[in-house]
CSV table of C-alpha atoms and ligand atoms in Angstrom, one decimal:
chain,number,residue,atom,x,y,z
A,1,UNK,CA,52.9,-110.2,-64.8
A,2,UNK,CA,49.8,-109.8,-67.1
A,3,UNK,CA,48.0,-109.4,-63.7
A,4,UNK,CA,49.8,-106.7,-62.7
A,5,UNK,CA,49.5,-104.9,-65.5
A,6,UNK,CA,46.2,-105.3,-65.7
A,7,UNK,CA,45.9,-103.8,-61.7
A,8,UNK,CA,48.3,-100.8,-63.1
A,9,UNK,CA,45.8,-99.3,-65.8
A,10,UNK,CA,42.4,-100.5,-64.0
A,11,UNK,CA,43.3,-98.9,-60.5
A,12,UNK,CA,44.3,-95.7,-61.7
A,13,UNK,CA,41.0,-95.4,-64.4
A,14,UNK,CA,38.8,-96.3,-61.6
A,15,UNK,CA,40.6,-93.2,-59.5
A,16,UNK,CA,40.3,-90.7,-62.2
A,17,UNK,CA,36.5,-92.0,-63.4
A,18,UNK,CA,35.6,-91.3,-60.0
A,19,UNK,CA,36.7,-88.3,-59.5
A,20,UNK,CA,34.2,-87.7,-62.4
A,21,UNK,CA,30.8,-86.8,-60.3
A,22,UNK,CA,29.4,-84.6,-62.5
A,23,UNK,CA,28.2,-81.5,-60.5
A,24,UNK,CA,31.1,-81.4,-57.9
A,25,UNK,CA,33.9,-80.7,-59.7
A,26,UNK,CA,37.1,-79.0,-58.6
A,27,UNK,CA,38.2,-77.8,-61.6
A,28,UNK,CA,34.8,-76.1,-62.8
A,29,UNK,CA,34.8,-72.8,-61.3
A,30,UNK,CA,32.2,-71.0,-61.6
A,31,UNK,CA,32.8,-67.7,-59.5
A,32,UNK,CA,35.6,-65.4,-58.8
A,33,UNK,CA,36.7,-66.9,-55.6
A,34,UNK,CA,36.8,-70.3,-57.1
A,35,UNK,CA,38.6,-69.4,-60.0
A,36,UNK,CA,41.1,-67.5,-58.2
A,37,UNK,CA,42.2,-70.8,-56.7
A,38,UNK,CA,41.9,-73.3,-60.2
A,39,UNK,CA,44.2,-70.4,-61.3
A,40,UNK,CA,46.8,-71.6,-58.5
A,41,UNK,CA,45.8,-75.2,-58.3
A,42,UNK,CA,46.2,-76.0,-61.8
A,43,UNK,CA,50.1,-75.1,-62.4
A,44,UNK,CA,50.9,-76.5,-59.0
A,45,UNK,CA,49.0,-80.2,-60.1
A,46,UNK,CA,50.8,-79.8,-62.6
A,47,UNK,CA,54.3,-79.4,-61.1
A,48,UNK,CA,53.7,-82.1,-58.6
A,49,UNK,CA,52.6,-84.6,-61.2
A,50,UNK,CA,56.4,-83.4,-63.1
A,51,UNK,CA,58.0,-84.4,-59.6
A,52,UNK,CA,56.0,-87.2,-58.8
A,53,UNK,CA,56.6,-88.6,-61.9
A,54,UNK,CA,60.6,-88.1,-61.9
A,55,UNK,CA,60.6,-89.6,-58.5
A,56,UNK,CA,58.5,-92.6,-59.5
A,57,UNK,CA,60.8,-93.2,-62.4
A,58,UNK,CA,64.3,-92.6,-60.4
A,59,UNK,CA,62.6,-95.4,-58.0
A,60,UNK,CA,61.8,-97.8,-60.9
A,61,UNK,CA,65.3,-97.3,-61.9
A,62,UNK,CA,67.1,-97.7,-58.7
A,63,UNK,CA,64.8,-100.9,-58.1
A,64,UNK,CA,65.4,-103.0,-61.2
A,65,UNK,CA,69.3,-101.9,-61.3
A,66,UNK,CA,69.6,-102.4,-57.3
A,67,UNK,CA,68.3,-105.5,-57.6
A,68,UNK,CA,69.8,-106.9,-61.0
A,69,UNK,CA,73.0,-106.1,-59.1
A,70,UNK,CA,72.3,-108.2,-56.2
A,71,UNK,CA,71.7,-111.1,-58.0
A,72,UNK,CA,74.9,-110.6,-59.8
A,73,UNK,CA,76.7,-110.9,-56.7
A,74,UNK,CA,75.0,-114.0,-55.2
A,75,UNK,CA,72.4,-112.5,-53.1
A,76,UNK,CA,74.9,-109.8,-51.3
A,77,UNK,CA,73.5,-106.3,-50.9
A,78,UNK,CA,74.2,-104.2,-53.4
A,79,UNK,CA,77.1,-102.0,-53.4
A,80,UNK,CA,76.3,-99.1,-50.7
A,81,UNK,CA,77.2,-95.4,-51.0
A,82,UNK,CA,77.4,-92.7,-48.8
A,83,UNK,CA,78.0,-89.2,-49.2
A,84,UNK,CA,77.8,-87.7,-52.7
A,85,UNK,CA,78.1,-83.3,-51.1
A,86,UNK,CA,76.6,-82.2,-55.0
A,87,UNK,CA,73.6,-84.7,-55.4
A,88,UNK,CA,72.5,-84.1,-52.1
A,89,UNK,CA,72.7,-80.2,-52.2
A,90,UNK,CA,70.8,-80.6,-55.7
A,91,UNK,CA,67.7,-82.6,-54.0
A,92,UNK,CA,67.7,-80.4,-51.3
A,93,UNK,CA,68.1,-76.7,-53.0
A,94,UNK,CA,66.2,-77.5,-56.2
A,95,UNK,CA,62.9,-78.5,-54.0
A,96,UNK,CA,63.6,-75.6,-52.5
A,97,UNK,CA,63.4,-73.5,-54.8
A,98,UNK,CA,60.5,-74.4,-55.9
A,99,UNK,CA,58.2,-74.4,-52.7
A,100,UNK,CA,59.8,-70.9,-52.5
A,101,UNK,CA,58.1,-70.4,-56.2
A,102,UNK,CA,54.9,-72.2,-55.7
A,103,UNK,CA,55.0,-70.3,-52.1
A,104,UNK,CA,54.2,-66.8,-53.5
A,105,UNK,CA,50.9,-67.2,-55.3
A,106,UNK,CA,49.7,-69.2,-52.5
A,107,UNK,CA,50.0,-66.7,-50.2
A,108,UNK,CA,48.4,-64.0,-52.2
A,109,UNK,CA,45.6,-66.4,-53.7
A,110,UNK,CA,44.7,-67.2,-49.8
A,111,UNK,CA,45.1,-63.6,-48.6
A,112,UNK,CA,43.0,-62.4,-51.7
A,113,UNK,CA,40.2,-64.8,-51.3
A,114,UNK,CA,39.9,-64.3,-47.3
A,115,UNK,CA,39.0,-60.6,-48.3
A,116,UNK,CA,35.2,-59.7,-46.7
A,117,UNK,CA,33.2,-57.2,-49.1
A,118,UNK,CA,31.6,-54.9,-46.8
A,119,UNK,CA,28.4,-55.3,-49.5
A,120,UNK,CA,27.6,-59.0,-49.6
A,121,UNK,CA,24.6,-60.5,-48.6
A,122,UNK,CA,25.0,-62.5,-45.7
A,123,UNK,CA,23.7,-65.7,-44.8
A,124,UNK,CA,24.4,-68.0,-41.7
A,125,UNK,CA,25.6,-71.6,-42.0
A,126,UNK,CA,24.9,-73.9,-39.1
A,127,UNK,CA,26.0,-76.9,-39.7
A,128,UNK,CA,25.0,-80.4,-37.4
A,129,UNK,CA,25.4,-84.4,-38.0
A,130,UNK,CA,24.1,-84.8,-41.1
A,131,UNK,CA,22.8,-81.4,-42.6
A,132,UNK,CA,23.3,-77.5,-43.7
A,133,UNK,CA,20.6,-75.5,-42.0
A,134,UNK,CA,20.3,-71.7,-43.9
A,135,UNK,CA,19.4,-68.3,-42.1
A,136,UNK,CA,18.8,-65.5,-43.8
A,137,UNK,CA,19.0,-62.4,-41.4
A,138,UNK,CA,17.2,-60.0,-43.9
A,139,UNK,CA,17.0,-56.7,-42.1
A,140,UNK,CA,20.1,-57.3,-40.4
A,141,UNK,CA,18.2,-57.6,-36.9
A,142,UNK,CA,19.9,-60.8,-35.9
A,143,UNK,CA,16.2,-62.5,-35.9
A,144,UNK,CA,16.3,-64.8,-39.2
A,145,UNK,CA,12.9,-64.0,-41.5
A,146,UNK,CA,13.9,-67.2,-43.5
A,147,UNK,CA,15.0,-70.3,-42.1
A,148,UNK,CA,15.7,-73.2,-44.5
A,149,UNK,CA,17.7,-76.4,-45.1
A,150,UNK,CA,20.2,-78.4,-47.8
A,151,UNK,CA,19.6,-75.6,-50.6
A,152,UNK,CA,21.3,-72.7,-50.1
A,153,UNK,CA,20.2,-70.3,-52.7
A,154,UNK,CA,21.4,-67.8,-53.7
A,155,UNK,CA,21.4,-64.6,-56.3
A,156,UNK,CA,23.5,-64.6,-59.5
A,157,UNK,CA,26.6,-62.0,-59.4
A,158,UNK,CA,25.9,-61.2,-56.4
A,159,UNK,CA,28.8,-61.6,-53.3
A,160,UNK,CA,26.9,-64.1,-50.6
A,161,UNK,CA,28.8,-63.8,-47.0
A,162,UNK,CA,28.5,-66.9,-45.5
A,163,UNK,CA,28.6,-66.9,-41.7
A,164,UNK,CA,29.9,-70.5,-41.0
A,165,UNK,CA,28.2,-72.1,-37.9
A,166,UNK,CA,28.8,-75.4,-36.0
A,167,UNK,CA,25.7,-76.8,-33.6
A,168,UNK,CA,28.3,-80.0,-32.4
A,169,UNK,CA,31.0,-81.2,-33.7
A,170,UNK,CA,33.4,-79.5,-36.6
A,171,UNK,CA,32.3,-79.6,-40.0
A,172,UNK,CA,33.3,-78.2,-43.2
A,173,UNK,CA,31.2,-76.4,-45.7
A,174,UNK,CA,32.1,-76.7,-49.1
A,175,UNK,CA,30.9,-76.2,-52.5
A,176,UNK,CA,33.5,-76.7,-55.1
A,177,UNK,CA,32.1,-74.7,-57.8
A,178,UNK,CA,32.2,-71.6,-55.6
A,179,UNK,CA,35.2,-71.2,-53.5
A,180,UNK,CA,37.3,-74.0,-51.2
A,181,UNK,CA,36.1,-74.9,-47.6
A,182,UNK,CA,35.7,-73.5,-44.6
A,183,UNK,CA,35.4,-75.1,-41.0
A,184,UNK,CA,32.4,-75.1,-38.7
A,185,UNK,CA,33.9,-74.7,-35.2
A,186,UNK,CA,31.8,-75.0,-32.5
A,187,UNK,CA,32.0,-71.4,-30.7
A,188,UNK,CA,33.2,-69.7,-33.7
A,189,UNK,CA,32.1,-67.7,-36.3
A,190,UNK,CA,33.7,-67.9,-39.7
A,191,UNK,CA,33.5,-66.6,-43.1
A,192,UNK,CA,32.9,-67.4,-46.6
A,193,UNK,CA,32.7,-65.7,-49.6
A,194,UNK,CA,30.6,-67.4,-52.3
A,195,UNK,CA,29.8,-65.6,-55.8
A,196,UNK,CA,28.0,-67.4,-59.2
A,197,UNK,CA,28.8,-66.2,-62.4
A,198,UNK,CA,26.1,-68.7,-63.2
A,199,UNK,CA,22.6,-70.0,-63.0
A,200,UNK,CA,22.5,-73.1,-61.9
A,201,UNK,CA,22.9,-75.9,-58.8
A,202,UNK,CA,26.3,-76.9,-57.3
A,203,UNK,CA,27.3,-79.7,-55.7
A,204,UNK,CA,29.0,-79.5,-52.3
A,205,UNK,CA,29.9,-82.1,-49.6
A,206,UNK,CA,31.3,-81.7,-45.9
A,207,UNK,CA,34.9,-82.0,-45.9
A,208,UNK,CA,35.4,-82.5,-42.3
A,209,UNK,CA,35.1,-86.0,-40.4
A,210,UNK,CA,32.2,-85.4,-38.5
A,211,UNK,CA,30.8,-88.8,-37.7
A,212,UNK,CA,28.6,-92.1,-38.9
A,213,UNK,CA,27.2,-90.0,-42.0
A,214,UNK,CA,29.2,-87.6,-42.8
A,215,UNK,CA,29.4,-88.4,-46.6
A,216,UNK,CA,26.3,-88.5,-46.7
A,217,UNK,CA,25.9,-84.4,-45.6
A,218,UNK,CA,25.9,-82.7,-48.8
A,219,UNK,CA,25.3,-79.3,-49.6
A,220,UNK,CA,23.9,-77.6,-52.6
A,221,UNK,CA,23.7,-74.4,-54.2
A,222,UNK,CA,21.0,-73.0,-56.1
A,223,UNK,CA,21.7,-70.1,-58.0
A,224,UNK,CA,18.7,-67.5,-59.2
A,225,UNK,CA,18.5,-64.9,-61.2
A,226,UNK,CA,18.0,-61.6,-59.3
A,227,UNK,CA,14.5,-61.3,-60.4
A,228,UNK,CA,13.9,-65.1,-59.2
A,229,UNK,CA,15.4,-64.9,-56.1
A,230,UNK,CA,13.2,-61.6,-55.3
A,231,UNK,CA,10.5,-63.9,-55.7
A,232,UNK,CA,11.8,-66.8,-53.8
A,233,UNK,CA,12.7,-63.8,-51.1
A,234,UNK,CA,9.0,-62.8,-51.1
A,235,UNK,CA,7.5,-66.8,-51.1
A,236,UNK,CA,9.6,-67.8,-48.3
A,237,UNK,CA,8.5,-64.7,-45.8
A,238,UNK,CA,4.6,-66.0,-46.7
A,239,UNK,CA,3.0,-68.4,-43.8
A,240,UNK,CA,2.5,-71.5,-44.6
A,241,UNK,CA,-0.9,-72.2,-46.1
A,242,UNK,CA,-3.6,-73.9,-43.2
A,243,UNK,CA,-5.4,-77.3,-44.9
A,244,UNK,CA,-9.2,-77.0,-44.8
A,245,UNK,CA,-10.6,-78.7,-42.0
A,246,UNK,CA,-11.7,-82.9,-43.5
A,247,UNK,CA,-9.2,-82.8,-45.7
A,248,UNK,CA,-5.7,-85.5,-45.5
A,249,UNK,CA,-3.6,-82.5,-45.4
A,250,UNK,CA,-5.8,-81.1,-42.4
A,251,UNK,CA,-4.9,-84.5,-40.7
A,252,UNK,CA,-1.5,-84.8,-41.8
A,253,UNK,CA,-0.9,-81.5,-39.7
A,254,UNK,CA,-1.9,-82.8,-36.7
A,255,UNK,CA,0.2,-85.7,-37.4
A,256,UNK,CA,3.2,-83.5,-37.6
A,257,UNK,CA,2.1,-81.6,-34.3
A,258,UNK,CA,1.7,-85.2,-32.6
A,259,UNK,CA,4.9,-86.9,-34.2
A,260,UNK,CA,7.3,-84.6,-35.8
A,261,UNK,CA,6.8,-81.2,-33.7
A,262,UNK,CA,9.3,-81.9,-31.5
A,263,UNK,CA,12.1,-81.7,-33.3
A,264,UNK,CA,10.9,-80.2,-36.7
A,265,UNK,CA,9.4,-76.6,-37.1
A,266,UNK,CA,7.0,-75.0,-39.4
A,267,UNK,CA,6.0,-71.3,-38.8
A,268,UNK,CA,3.0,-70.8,-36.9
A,269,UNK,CA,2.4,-74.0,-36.4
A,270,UNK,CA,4.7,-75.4,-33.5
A,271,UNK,CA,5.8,-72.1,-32.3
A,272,UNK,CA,5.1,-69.2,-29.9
A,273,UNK,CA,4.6,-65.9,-31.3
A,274,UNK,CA,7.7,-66.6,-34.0
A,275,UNK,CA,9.7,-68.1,-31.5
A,276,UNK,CA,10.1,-72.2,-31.4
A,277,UNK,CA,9.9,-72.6,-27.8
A,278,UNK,CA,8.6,-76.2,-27.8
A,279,UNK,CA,10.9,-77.3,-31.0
A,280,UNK,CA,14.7,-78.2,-30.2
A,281,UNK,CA,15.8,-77.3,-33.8
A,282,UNK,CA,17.6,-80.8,-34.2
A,283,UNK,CA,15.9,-81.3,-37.2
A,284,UNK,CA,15.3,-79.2,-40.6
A,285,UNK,CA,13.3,-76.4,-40.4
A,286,UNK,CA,9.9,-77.8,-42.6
A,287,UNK,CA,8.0,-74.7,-43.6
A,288,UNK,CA,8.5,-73.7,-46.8
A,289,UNK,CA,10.3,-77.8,-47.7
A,290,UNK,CA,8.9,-77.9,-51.3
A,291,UNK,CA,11.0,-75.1,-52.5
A,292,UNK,CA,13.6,-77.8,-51.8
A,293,UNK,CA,15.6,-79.9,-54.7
A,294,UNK,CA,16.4,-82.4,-52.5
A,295,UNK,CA,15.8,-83.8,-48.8
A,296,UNK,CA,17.0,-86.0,-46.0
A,297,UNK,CA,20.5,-83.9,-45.9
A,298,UNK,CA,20.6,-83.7,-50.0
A,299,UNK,CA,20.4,-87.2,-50.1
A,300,UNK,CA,17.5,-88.1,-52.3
A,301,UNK,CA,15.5,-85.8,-54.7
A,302,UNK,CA,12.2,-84.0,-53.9
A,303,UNK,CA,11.8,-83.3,-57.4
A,304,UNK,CA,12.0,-86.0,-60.2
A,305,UNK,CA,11.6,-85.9,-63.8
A,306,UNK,CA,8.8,-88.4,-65.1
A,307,UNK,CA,8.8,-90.0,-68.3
A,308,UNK,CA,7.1,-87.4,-70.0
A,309,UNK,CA,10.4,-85.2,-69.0
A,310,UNK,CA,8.0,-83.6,-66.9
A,311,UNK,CA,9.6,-82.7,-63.0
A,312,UNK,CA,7.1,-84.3,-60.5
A,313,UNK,CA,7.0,-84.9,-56.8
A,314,UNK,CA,9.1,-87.8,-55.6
A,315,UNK,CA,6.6,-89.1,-53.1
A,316,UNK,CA,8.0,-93.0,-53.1
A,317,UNK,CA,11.6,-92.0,-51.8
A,318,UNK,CA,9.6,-89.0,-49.3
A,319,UNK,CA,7.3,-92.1,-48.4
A,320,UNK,CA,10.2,-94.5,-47.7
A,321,UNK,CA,12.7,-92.0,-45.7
A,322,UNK,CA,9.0,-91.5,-43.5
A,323,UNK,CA,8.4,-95.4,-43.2
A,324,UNK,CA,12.2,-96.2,-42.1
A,325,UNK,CA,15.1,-93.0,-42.2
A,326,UNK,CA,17.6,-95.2,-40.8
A,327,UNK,CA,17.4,-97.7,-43.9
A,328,UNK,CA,18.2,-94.3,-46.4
A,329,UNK,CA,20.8,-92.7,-44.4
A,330,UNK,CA,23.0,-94.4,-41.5
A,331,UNK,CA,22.1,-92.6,-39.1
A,332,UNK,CA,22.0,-93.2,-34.8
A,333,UNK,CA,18.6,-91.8,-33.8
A,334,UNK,CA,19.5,-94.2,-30.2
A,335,UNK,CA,22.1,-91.1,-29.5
A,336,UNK,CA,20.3,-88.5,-31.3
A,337,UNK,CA,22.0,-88.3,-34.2
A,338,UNK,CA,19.5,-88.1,-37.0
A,339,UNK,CA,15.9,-89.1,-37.7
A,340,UNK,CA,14.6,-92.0,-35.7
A,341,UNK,CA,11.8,-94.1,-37.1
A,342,UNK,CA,8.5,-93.0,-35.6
A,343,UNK,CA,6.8,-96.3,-36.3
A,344,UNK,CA,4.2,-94.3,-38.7
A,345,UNK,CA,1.3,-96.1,-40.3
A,346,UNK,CA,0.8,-96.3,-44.1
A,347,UNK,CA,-2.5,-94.0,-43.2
A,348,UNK,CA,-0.5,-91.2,-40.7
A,349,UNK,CA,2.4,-91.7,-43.9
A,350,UNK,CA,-0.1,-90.9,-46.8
A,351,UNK,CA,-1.6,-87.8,-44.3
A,352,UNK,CA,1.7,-86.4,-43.6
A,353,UNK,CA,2.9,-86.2,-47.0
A,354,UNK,CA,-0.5,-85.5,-48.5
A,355,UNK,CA,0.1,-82.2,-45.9
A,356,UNK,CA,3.7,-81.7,-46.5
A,357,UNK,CA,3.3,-81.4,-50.4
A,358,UNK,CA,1.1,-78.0,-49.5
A,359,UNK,CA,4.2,-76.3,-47.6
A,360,UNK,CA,5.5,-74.7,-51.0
A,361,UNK,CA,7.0,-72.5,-52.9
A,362,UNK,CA,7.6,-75.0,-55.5
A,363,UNK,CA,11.1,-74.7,-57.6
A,364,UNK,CA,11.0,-73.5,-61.0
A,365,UNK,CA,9.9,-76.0,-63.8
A,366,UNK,CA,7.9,-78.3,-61.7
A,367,UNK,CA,4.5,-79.6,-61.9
A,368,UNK,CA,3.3,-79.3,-58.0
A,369,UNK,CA,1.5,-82.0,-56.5
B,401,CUA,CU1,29.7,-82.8,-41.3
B,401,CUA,CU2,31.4,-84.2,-42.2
């Protein structure tokens, strides 16, 4: 017995601790859209737990009676009883009535939060096993001028239109703190409105089964103010900066042309006059990767505070995911699914990072490498 109570307050702390990831947090709205639905979702938790909770203690009654009963009786069933007209029109017309109630601000929460403002920004999603790839079309020409990966940032107060994108297989974009999901389909376009009230990063996840790593594809959104993200706008249009010829970084670029090319771009340096005609795009776009907060599909950090409370460049874990991907994320290169391991040495590993820690913008707040 002490056993089982100890199972009945240890299982259900363990659910709600959890549920307790910091940044991702359904119940922490932080724009209109969002709020809109902790506005529905709240009261109707809160019903269900009501029910839920009558239920559970009609069953505990009917249990220990029903079987008090039977052992009365000398292990005959218990006495069985059919037909009662009144309690079964009460189970049936009181649950009833209140989907009918819970019913109505569901359908206007949903119809209200699929609305499109004409005026947002727009920004497309694609989404492929394991990671959010960003495009922002800025002059509405359908070529994207800024092509980025795992952050999705984005202006304060400002309505973001995001064009949801699938490359494979269905995924589902979602960042709690903004509004509720929305499928990637391959062959479809769909839409998501996302607005901060705040300045800050939020946690997202994809919410659709999408293969060996899919809770490992995370999502984050970083939100500027407008004056920031003007310059983050400007930063991210710049090439990227060309080492001086002796230098590791100037050998580190030739290790990405040689070993990563492929698969990754960085402007001008693997494409055609803007185009990637020798990159398949199966990887994140690499140009501008310091502006990053985090890497290898928001997995790990690029940025990490030291013990000065200083933010500095997390080489080790940038290191490791170069030495051996697969050991950081499962992942099944074999089939093309994620980053294989190129086999790089220790030398082509300090080269390629002493050249990838030139591709900034940095964030805000850090000390750059
Ligand atoms: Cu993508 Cu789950």
């Amino acid at each position: 017995m002490r056993r089982w109570m100890r199972a009945a307050v240890l299982v259900p702390a363990v659910l709600v601790l959890a549920s307790c990831s910091g940044k991702q947090d359904v119940f922490s709205p932080k724009g209109e859209n969002a709020d809109k639905i902790n506005k529905l979702q709240v009261p109707v938790f809160i019903a269900a737990g009501v029910v839920g909770l009558i239920v559970a203690l009609m069953l505990a009654y009917v249990l220990i009676t029903g079987s008090r009963r039977a052992k009365q009786v000398d292990g005959d069933d218990p006495q069985q009883i059919h037909g009662n007209t009144r309690l079964e029109l009460t189970w049936t017309i009181v649950p009833f009535l209140i989907l009918v109630v819970v019913a109505v601000p569901t359908f206007a929460t949903i119809l209200s939060i699929s609305h499109r403002p004409p005026d947002a920004m727009k920004i497309d999603v694609y989404g492929q096993q394991w990671w959010w790839s960003y495009e922002y079309d800025l002059n509405g020409d359908g070529k994207p001028e800024i092509v980025t990966a795992n952050d999705l940032v984005m202006p304060v107060n400002r309505k973001v239109e995001l064009r949801i994108h699938s490359r494979d297989v269905i995924h589902s974009f979602w960042i709690p703190a903004l509004n509720g999901t929305r499928d990637a389909v391959p062959g479809r376009t769909q839409y998501l409105e996302v607005e901060s009230d705040q300045v800050g990063e939020f946690d997202g996840q994809c919410k659709e089964f999408c293969g060996l790593s899919h809770a490992n594809m995370r999502a984050r959104a970083v939100v500027l103010s407008q004056a920031d993200f003007d310059n983050w706008l400007a930063d991210m249009q710049k090439p990227p900066p060309t080492p001086a010829a002796g230098t590791e970084a100037a050998a580190g670029l030739e290790v990405f042309k040689t070993k990563c090319s492929s698969c990754h771009q960085i402007d001008g340096v693997d494409d055609v006059e803007g185009k990637a005609a020798l990159v398949s795009g199966h990887a994140p776009n690499l140009t501008h990767l310091m502006s990053r907060d985090i890497f290898a599909s928001g997995n790990y950090p690029l940025w990490v505070t030291d013990v000065n409370g200083n933010k500095v460049f997390n080489r080790n874990q940038l290191e490791a995911w170069l030495r051996d991907p697969v050991l950081m994320i499962p992942m099944a290169p074999d089939e093309r699914r994620g980053m294989p391991n190129l086999k790089l040495s220790d030398n082509e590993i300090d080269q390629l990072v002493g050249y990838l820690q030139t591709l900034g913008p940095y964030p805000q707040g850090v000390t750059p490498p």
